[in-house]
Amino acid sequence: MSSFKVLSVVSEVFPLVKTGGLADVAGALPAALGRHGVEVRTLIPGYPTVMAALGHREAVHRFDDLFGGPATLLDGKAGGLDLFVIDAPHLYDRPGGPYMGPNGLDWDDNARRFAALGAVASGIGLGLVPGFVPDIVHAHDWQAGLAPAYLHYAGTRRPGTVMTIHNIAFQGQFPAHEFAMLGLPPHAFGLHGVEYYGMVGYLKAGLQLADRLTTVSPGYAGEILLPDAGMGLDGLLNARGHLLTGILNGLDDAGWNPATDTLIAKPFDAKTLKARLANKVALKEAFGLDADPEALLFGVVSRLSWQKGLDLLAESLDTLLGLGAQLVLLGAGDADLAGRFAGAAHAHPGRIGVQLGYDEGVAHRIQAGADMLIVPSRFEPCGLTQLSALRYGALPLVARVGGLADTVIDVNEMARSAGVGTGIQFSPVTTPALQMALKRAAALWQDKPLWQKLQRNAMATDVSWERAARQYDTLFRTLAAERAA
């Protein structure tokens, strides 16, 4: 009996290339689905890092002209993943990141680069590789948004298509003149096709033409139906809302495991919480903070951006310090925010420590050593940082939005009575509300037995991919059965 096959179509995948949470999801979900009898192949552009990591590879198809040059579709393995790689040097063999050049600007041929990704995905879906004909083509974010469109307009028997939104703020919109190079029929440039306010919309195309839509948390699935969070696509999503499902992301719980983590000062688990103190001591030393064993230590691991709400935290530092607390922050992004936090660290040595940039080891050490992790995002489709925090007993203090609201149980009076709290939520996402949450945290910190109970609750939370894998498996198989009927 042949296995159930899924083609995952992505522009980045951990550990080969990563700019955000999309790569983590794309890297972890195949193995989780594999435990349910799903064979997943991941289609990825042949960026230099991908090509360098690819071991044995086999050419399974050659293109004389793939959007401007010859290309080869390779079958291989890397990073524990079964891959199809588009070896197209004219599109992908260049310095910089997957979307931007070394100058920090988007590649001016991104429309062509990711049209190729969608077109090749469609080809595989229609039997381009005889040994792997998928039952489902699973497209992730705008970069893969044309895959459902190419399959829809193929006009032949095709696999089911699923479009997943990881962040609706990024939509892949290009000038109308780019439509001509896509190779789609003329009528595809319309309201019910790929056209979006006179432009070509890659995410819009996927949302309009895929058989099923998902996003990365139930909370975010509800929010994007509203104008504030729908980013102009709420009308379309409401029209197709019966096809939309929110499936909460999981975490790589092998890579993020405090009991086996070699990046932290001392391993620990929920039964050995006292050992966690060594990580707090080491973290404070690394950031030059005062020893002060009674001080509540807040941590931040984040992009420094308006979306992430870090301006609210910058405005709340006097409140945090007034509570006798300390802060360690690891982040990069907005230059003004970076300057504000660096200035605060200079003005308050021993109380605030800042490291600009990103370092995987430091991120692990903050999760293992901070008492509480602050995630004040204005919107958050899912969020992985708070999942790591739960795993490591750093109680999350989060805005009540999207996946943050779905994953953290607020320690309100009823939750305390039931013994189920795992952190603090605040709403609305404003400076005063964040400051009130900081004060709530300081009050909870005074009750050490309660705090340890909350830490154990947090560490007992199931943040693995198992639940999500079951939901995706059901969704995929149900859709495939409908299309076969």
Short mmCIF file of C-alpha atoms in Angstrom, two decimals, residues 34-431:
data_model
loop_
_atom_site.label_atom_id
_atom_site.label_comp_id
_atom_site.label_asym_id
_atom_site.label_seq_id
_atom_site.Cartn_x
_atom_site.Cartn_y
_atom_site.Cartn_z
CA GLY A 34 6.00 11.06 9.28
CA ARG A 35 4.93 9.50 12.56
CA HIS A 36 1.40 9.46 11.14
CA GLY A 37 2.40 7.65 7.96
CA VAL A 38 2.68 10.80 5.84
CA GLU A 39 5.63 10.99 3.42
CA VAL A 40 6.65 14.64 3.11
CA ARG A 41 9.02 16.06 0.52
CA THR A 42 10.02 19.70 0.87
CA LEU A 43 10.50 21.84 -2.24
CA ILE A 44 13.02 24.62 -1.62
CA PRO A 45 14.95 27.06 -3.86
CA GLY A 46 18.61 26.18 -4.40
CA TYR A 47 20.15 29.02 -2.40
CA PRO A 48 23.92 28.71 -1.79
CA THR A 49 23.43 27.40 1.76
CA VAL A 50 20.98 24.76 0.54
CA MET A 51 23.25 23.63 -2.28
CA ALA A 52 26.22 23.46 0.08
CA ALA A 53 24.31 21.28 2.55
CA LEU A 54 22.90 18.94 -0.07
CA GLY A 55 24.79 15.66 -0.04
CA HIS A 56 24.05 13.01 -2.65
CA ARG A 57 21.62 14.46 -5.16
CA GLU A 58 19.92 13.11 -8.26
CA ALA A 59 18.67 15.19 -11.16
CA VAL A 60 15.01 14.25 -11.70
CA HIS A 61 14.06 16.90 -14.26
CA ARG A 62 15.76 19.53 -16.40
CA PHE A 63 14.19 22.81 -17.49
CA ASP A 64 15.53 24.44 -20.66
CA ASP A 65 14.10 27.79 -19.51
CA LEU A 66 12.74 28.30 -16.01
CA PHE A 67 11.84 31.98 -15.83
CA GLY A 68 14.94 33.19 -17.60
CA GLY A 69 17.49 30.40 -17.57
CA PRO A 70 18.12 26.65 -17.47
CA ALA A 71 17.47 24.80 -14.23
CA THR A 72 17.55 21.33 -12.73
CA LEU A 73 15.22 19.78 -10.18
CA LEU A 74 17.29 17.78 -7.70
CA ASP A 75 16.17 15.03 -5.35
CA GLY A 76 18.30 14.79 -2.20
CA LYS A 77 18.59 14.98 1.56
CA ALA A 78 19.94 17.62 3.94
CA GLY A 79 19.28 18.67 7.51
CA GLY A 80 17.27 15.50 8.14
CA LEU A 81 14.79 16.42 5.40
CA ASP A 82 13.79 14.78 2.13
CA LEU A 83 14.14 17.56 -0.42
CA PHE A 84 13.42 18.65 -3.93
CA VAL A 85 15.77 21.52 -4.70
CA ILE A 86 15.43 23.93 -7.62
CA ASP A 87 18.98 24.37 -8.89
CA ALA A 88 18.50 27.59 -10.87
CA PRO A 89 21.64 29.71 -10.52
CA HIS A 90 20.13 32.68 -12.39
CA LEU A 91 17.42 32.89 -9.71
CA TYR A 92 18.98 31.72 -6.46
CA ASP A 93 22.80 31.55 -6.62
CA ARG A 94 23.61 34.95 -5.15
CA PRO A 95 24.86 36.46 -1.89
CA GLY A 96 22.51 37.88 0.74
CA GLY A 97 19.37 36.36 2.13
CA PRO A 98 16.51 34.48 0.46
CA TYR A 99 14.53 37.67 -0.16
CA MET A 100 17.01 40.52 0.09
CA GLY A 101 20.48 41.33 -1.17
CA PRO A 102 23.48 42.32 0.97
CA ASN A 103 22.25 45.93 0.72
CA GLY A 104 19.12 45.06 2.71
CA LEU A 105 16.78 45.69 -0.25
CA ASP A 106 14.40 43.15 -1.81
CA TRP A 107 15.75 41.42 -4.91
CA ASP A 108 14.13 43.18 -7.84
CA ASP A 109 13.26 39.83 -9.48
CA ASN A 110 11.46 38.30 -6.48
CA ALA A 111 8.28 38.00 -8.54
CA ARG A 112 10.15 35.75 -10.98
CA ARG A 113 12.10 33.85 -8.31
CA PHE A 114 9.00 32.78 -6.42
CA ALA A 115 6.84 32.27 -9.47
CA ALA A 116 9.39 29.59 -10.30
CA LEU A 117 8.84 28.01 -6.90
CA GLY A 118 5.08 27.86 -7.48
CA ALA A 119 5.40 26.61 -11.05
CA VAL A 120 7.78 23.78 -10.13
CA ALA A 121 5.51 22.81 -7.23
CA SER A 122 2.62 22.59 -9.67
CA GLY A 123 4.69 20.46 -12.01
CA ILE A 124 5.53 18.00 -9.23
CA GLY A 125 1.85 17.95 -8.26
CA LEU A 126 0.96 16.96 -11.82
CA GLY A 127 3.48 14.11 -12.06
CA LEU A 128 6.75 15.76 -13.10
CA VAL A 129 8.57 13.25 -10.85
CA PRO A 130 6.96 9.83 -11.48
CA GLY A 131 8.28 8.38 -8.21
CA PHE A 132 6.59 11.07 -6.14
CA VAL A 133 3.09 12.23 -7.06
CA PRO A 134 1.66 14.04 -4.01
CA ASP A 135 -1.85 13.67 -2.67
CA ILE A 136 -1.56 17.21 -1.24
CA VAL A 137 0.50 20.28 -2.15
CA HIS A 138 1.00 22.37 0.99
CA ALA A 139 2.05 25.95 0.22
CA HIS A 140 3.53 28.20 2.91
CA ASP A 141 3.20 32.00 2.83
CA TRP A 142 3.23 34.33 -0.17
CA GLN A 143 6.42 32.94 -1.67
CA ALA A 144 4.57 29.67 -2.41
CA GLY A 145 1.22 31.33 -3.08
CA LEU A 146 1.24 30.72 -6.81
CA ALA A 147 1.45 26.93 -6.39
CA PRO A 148 -2.32 26.58 -5.83
CA ALA A 149 -2.92 29.02 -8.70
CA TYR A 150 -0.84 27.07 -11.22
CA LEU A 151 -2.57 23.85 -10.18
CA HIS A 152 -6.01 25.46 -10.32
CA TYR A 153 -5.50 26.74 -13.86
CA ALA A 154 -3.87 23.53 -15.11
CA GLY A 155 -7.31 22.30 -16.07
CA THR A 156 -6.54 18.67 -15.31
CA ARG A 157 -6.78 16.20 -12.46
CA ARG A 158 -4.64 17.53 -9.62
CA PRO A 159 -3.82 17.00 -5.94
CA GLY A 160 -5.56 18.89 -3.18
CA THR A 161 -4.01 22.24 -2.22
CA VAL A 162 -3.58 23.79 1.23
CA MET A 163 -2.37 27.37 1.78
CA THR A 164 -0.91 28.27 5.19
CA ILE A 165 -0.57 31.87 6.38
CA HIS A 166 2.36 32.37 8.75
CA ASN A 167 2.09 36.17 8.77
CA ILE A 168 -0.55 37.95 6.71
CA ALA A 169 1.39 41.22 6.87
CA PHE A 170 3.70 39.88 4.14
CA GLN A 171 1.68 39.40 0.96
CA GLY A 172 3.97 39.38 -2.10
CA GLN A 173 2.38 42.10 -4.23
CA PHE A 174 3.93 42.98 -7.59
CA PRO A 175 3.12 45.35 -10.47
CA ALA A 176 0.54 44.22 -13.00
CA HIS A 177 3.12 44.00 -15.79
CA GLU A 178 4.66 40.98 -14.01
CA PHE A 179 1.54 38.95 -14.83
CA ALA A 180 2.65 38.38 -18.41
CA MET A 181 5.72 36.35 -17.39
CA LEU A 182 3.76 34.01 -15.09
CA GLY A 183 2.36 31.93 -17.96
CA LEU A 184 -1.14 31.85 -16.50
CA PRO A 185 -4.23 32.22 -18.72
CA PRO A 186 -5.41 35.84 -19.27
CA HIS A 187 -8.57 35.36 -17.21
CA ALA A 188 -6.44 34.54 -14.14
CA PHE A 189 -5.79 38.28 -13.80
CA GLY A 190 -9.11 39.07 -12.18
CA LEU A 191 -10.94 39.39 -8.89
CA HIS A 192 -11.34 35.62 -8.53
CA GLY A 193 -7.78 34.91 -9.60
CA VAL A 194 -4.39 36.43 -8.85
CA GLU A 195 -5.27 40.12 -9.26
CA TYR A 196 -5.26 42.23 -6.11
CA TYR A 197 -6.12 45.94 -6.34
CA GLY A 198 -4.61 46.17 -9.81
CA MET A 199 -1.48 44.25 -8.84
CA VAL A 200 -0.44 40.59 -8.84
CA GLY A 201 -0.96 39.23 -5.31
CA TYR A 202 0.87 36.00 -4.56
CA LEU A 203 -0.65 35.42 -1.12
CA LYS A 204 -4.03 36.55 -2.41
CA ALA A 205 -3.75 34.00 -5.22
CA GLY A 206 -3.13 31.19 -2.76
CA LEU A 207 -5.95 32.27 -0.47
CA GLN A 208 -8.36 32.58 -3.41
CA LEU A 209 -7.51 29.34 -5.18
CA ALA A 210 -6.35 26.77 -2.60
CA ASP A 211 -8.82 24.10 -1.52
CA ARG A 212 -8.17 24.69 2.17
CA LEU A 213 -6.63 27.52 4.18
CA THR A 214 -4.83 27.31 7.48
CA THR A 215 -2.98 29.63 9.79
CA VAL A 216 -0.75 28.99 12.75
CA SER A 217 -3.12 29.43 15.70
CA PRO A 218 -6.88 29.41 16.30
CA GLY A 219 -6.67 32.91 17.79
CA TYR A 220 -4.99 34.34 14.70
CA ALA A 221 -7.51 32.56 12.47
CA GLY A 222 -10.22 34.61 14.16
CA GLU A 223 -8.26 37.87 14.16
CA ILE A 224 -7.48 37.88 10.42
CA LEU A 225 -11.21 37.86 9.67
CA LEU A 226 -11.34 41.38 11.12
CA PRO A 227 -10.19 44.54 9.30
CA ASP A 228 -7.49 45.47 11.82
CA ALA A 229 -5.57 42.19 11.46
CA GLY A 230 -6.75 41.09 8.01
CA MET A 231 -4.43 43.55 6.26
CA GLY A 232 -6.86 44.05 3.37
CA LEU A 233 -7.55 40.34 2.91
CA ASP A 234 -10.27 40.03 5.56
CA GLY A 235 -13.05 40.24 2.94
CA LEU A 236 -11.64 37.32 0.98
CA LEU A 237 -11.00 35.34 4.15
CA ASN A 238 -14.54 35.89 5.37
CA ALA A 239 -15.89 34.72 2.01
CA ARG A 240 -13.81 31.54 2.33
CA GLY A 241 -13.94 31.34 6.12
CA HIS A 242 -15.59 27.92 6.05
CA LEU A 243 -12.33 26.59 4.58
CA LEU A 244 -10.05 28.27 7.15
CA THR A 245 -8.59 26.40 10.14
CA GLY A 246 -6.24 27.62 12.84
CA ILE A 247 -3.69 24.93 13.74
CA LEU A 248 -1.35 25.89 16.55
CA ASN A 249 2.35 25.53 15.80
CA GLY A 250 4.52 23.27 17.89
CA LEU A 251 8.10 23.54 19.05
CA ASP A 252 11.15 21.42 18.34
CA ASP A 253 11.04 19.94 21.83
CA ALA A 254 14.22 17.94 21.26
CA GLY A 255 16.25 21.03 20.43
CA TRP A 256 14.54 23.01 23.19
CA ASN A 257 14.86 20.66 26.17
CA PRO A 258 16.34 22.05 29.42
CA ALA A 259 17.18 18.55 30.63
CA THR A 260 19.56 17.89 27.72
CA ASP A 261 20.49 21.39 26.53
CA THR A 262 24.27 21.69 26.16
CA LEU A 263 24.07 25.45 25.53
CA ILE A 264 23.02 26.32 29.09
CA ALA A 265 25.03 26.45 32.32
CA LYS A 266 23.28 23.56 34.04
CA PRO A 267 20.57 21.16 32.80
CA PHE A 268 17.35 20.90 34.80
CA ASP A 269 13.77 19.73 34.61
CA ALA A 270 10.54 20.28 36.53
CA LYS A 271 11.72 17.93 39.30
CA THR A 272 15.08 19.70 39.68
CA LEU A 273 14.03 23.36 39.55
CA LYS A 274 16.67 24.31 42.12
CA ALA A 275 19.30 23.53 39.48
CA ARG A 276 17.77 26.28 37.35
CA LEU A 277 19.25 28.91 39.68
CA ALA A 278 22.73 28.22 38.29
CA ASN A 279 21.49 29.38 34.90
CA LYS A 280 20.13 32.61 36.35
CA VAL A 281 23.44 33.32 38.07
CA ALA A 282 25.41 32.61 34.87
CA LEU A 283 23.06 34.74 32.77
CA LYS A 284 23.40 37.72 35.10
CA GLU A 285 27.17 37.40 35.07
CA ALA A 286 27.22 37.25 31.27
CA PHE A 287 25.16 40.44 31.01
CA GLY A 288 27.01 42.23 33.79
CA LEU A 289 24.02 42.45 36.13
CA ASP A 290 24.16 42.80 39.91
CA ALA A 291 23.96 39.47 41.75
CA ASP A 292 20.89 40.61 43.79
CA PRO A 293 19.32 37.13 44.33
CA GLU A 294 15.89 38.56 45.20
CA ALA A 295 15.52 40.59 41.99
CA LEU A 296 12.94 39.38 39.48
CA LEU A 297 14.79 38.88 36.18
CA PHE A 298 12.85 39.58 32.99
CA GLY A 299 14.13 38.35 29.62
CA VAL A 300 13.45 39.32 26.02
CA VAL A 301 14.43 37.40 22.87
CA SER A 302 12.89 39.20 19.94
CA ARG A 303 13.11 41.19 16.78
CA LEU A 304 13.09 44.86 17.73
CA SER A 305 10.04 46.08 15.86
CA TRP A 306 6.69 47.81 16.17
CA GLN A 307 4.90 44.48 15.58
CA LYS A 308 6.71 42.94 18.53
CA GLY A 309 5.64 45.81 20.81
CA LEU A 310 9.16 46.48 22.06
CA ASP A 311 8.50 50.23 22.03
CA LEU A 312 5.96 49.59 24.81
CA LEU A 313 8.64 47.90 26.86
CA ALA A 314 11.09 50.73 26.22
CA GLU A 315 8.46 53.11 27.59
CA SER A 316 7.97 50.88 30.65
CA LEU A 317 11.58 50.52 31.80
CA ASP A 318 11.16 53.00 34.66
CA THR A 319 8.25 50.90 35.95
CA LEU A 320 10.29 47.71 35.66
CA LEU A 321 13.26 49.22 37.51
CA GLY A 322 10.96 50.76 40.11
CA LEU A 323 9.78 47.25 40.99
CA GLY A 324 13.38 46.27 41.78
CA ALA A 325 13.49 44.03 38.72
CA GLN A 326 16.22 43.49 36.14
CA LEU A 327 16.16 42.94 32.37
CA VAL A 328 18.27 41.06 29.83
CA LEU A 329 17.48 41.60 26.15
CA LEU A 330 18.70 39.87 23.00
CA GLY A 331 17.42 41.36 19.77
CA ALA A 332 18.02 43.09 16.47
CA GLY A 333 15.95 45.20 14.15
CA ASP A 334 14.74 48.79 14.33
CA ALA A 335 17.73 51.10 14.85
CA ASP A 336 15.82 53.55 17.04
CA LEU A 337 14.62 50.79 19.37
CA ALA A 338 18.09 49.28 19.48
CA GLY A 339 19.47 52.67 20.47
CA ARG A 340 16.86 53.14 23.19
CA PHE A 341 17.63 49.79 24.81
CA ALA A 342 21.40 50.23 24.46
CA GLY A 343 21.06 53.66 26.06
CA ALA A 344 19.01 52.21 28.92
CA ALA A 345 21.68 49.59 29.56
CA HIS A 346 24.34 52.31 29.64
CA ALA A 347 22.24 54.41 32.01
CA HIS A 348 21.42 51.51 34.35
CA PRO A 349 24.47 49.22 34.55
CA GLY A 350 23.86 46.21 36.71
CA ARG A 351 20.11 46.40 36.16
CA ILE A 352 19.67 46.23 32.37
CA GLY A 353 21.81 44.14 30.03
CA VAL A 354 21.46 44.27 26.24
CA GLN A 355 23.03 42.25 23.42
CA LEU A 356 22.14 43.47 19.94
CA GLY A 357 21.99 40.85 17.20
CA TYR A 358 20.99 37.20 17.47
CA ASP A 359 22.89 34.32 19.05
CA GLU A 360 21.27 30.89 19.41
CA GLY A 361 23.26 30.03 22.52
CA VAL A 362 22.38 33.29 24.26
CA ALA A 363 18.71 32.75 23.37
CA HIS A 364 18.81 29.36 25.11
CA ARG A 365 20.57 30.83 28.13
CA ILE A 366 17.98 33.59 28.51
CA GLN A 367 15.16 31.03 28.40
CA ALA A 368 16.97 28.93 31.02
CA GLY A 369 17.93 31.80 33.33
CA ALA A 370 15.23 34.47 33.17
CA ASP A 371 12.37 34.26 35.65
CA MET A 372 9.91 35.65 33.14
CA LEU A 373 9.97 36.24 29.37
CA ILE A 374 8.24 39.35 27.98
CA VAL A 375 6.44 39.07 24.61
CA PRO A 376 4.36 42.27 24.15
CA SER A 377 3.49 41.78 20.45
CA ARG A 378 0.79 43.89 18.83
CA PHE A 379 -0.05 40.87 16.70
CA GLU A 380 1.46 37.39 16.78
CA PRO A 381 0.25 34.64 14.42
CA CYS A 382 1.64 31.97 16.75
CA GLY A 383 4.98 32.82 18.33
CA LEU A 384 7.64 30.29 19.26
CA THR A 385 9.51 32.26 21.93
CA GLN A 386 6.76 31.83 24.49
CA LEU A 387 6.65 28.08 23.77
CA SER A 388 10.37 27.84 24.55
CA ALA A 389 9.77 29.89 27.69
CA LEU A 390 7.08 27.48 28.88
CA ARG A 391 9.44 24.57 28.26
CA TYR A 392 12.22 26.21 30.28
CA GLY A 393 10.11 27.54 33.17
CA ALA A 394 10.54 31.21 32.23
CA LEU A 395 6.94 32.29 32.81
CA PRO A 396 5.69 34.15 29.72
CA LEU A 397 4.27 37.65 30.09
CA VAL A 398 2.40 38.15 26.83
CA ALA A 399 -0.05 40.37 25.01
CA ARG A 400 -3.47 38.74 24.68
CA VAL A 401 -3.28 38.32 20.90
CA GLY A 402 -3.15 35.46 18.38
CA GLY A 403 -1.07 32.48 19.34
CA LEU A 404 0.14 34.12 22.55
CA ALA A 405 -3.40 34.07 23.92
CA ASP A 406 -3.81 30.46 22.77
CA THR A 407 -0.69 29.15 24.50
CA VAL A 408 -0.39 30.98 27.83
CA ILE A 409 -2.94 30.55 30.64
CA ASP A 410 -3.29 33.79 32.57
CA VAL A 411 -2.74 33.51 36.31
CA ASN A 412 -6.03 35.17 37.24
CA GLU A 413 -7.86 34.37 40.44
CA MET A 414 -9.84 31.46 39.00
CA ALA A 415 -6.76 29.96 37.33
CA ARG A 416 -4.90 30.18 40.63
CA SER A 417 -7.78 28.42 42.39
CA ALA A 418 -7.79 25.69 39.75
CA GLY A 419 -3.99 25.48 39.77
CA VAL A 420 -3.67 25.85 36.01
CA GLY A 421 -1.95 29.20 35.34
CA THR A 422 1.26 29.33 33.28
CA GLY A 423 1.95 33.06 32.85
CA ILE A 424 0.46 36.55 32.51
CA GLN A 425 -1.61 38.00 29.68
CA PHE A 426 -2.34 41.70 29.23
CA SER A 427 -4.79 43.62 27.10
CA PRO A 428 -5.15 46.08 25.41
CA VAL A 429 -1.67 46.17 23.90
CA THR A 430 -0.71 49.52 25.39
CA THR A 431 2.02 50.88 27.64
#
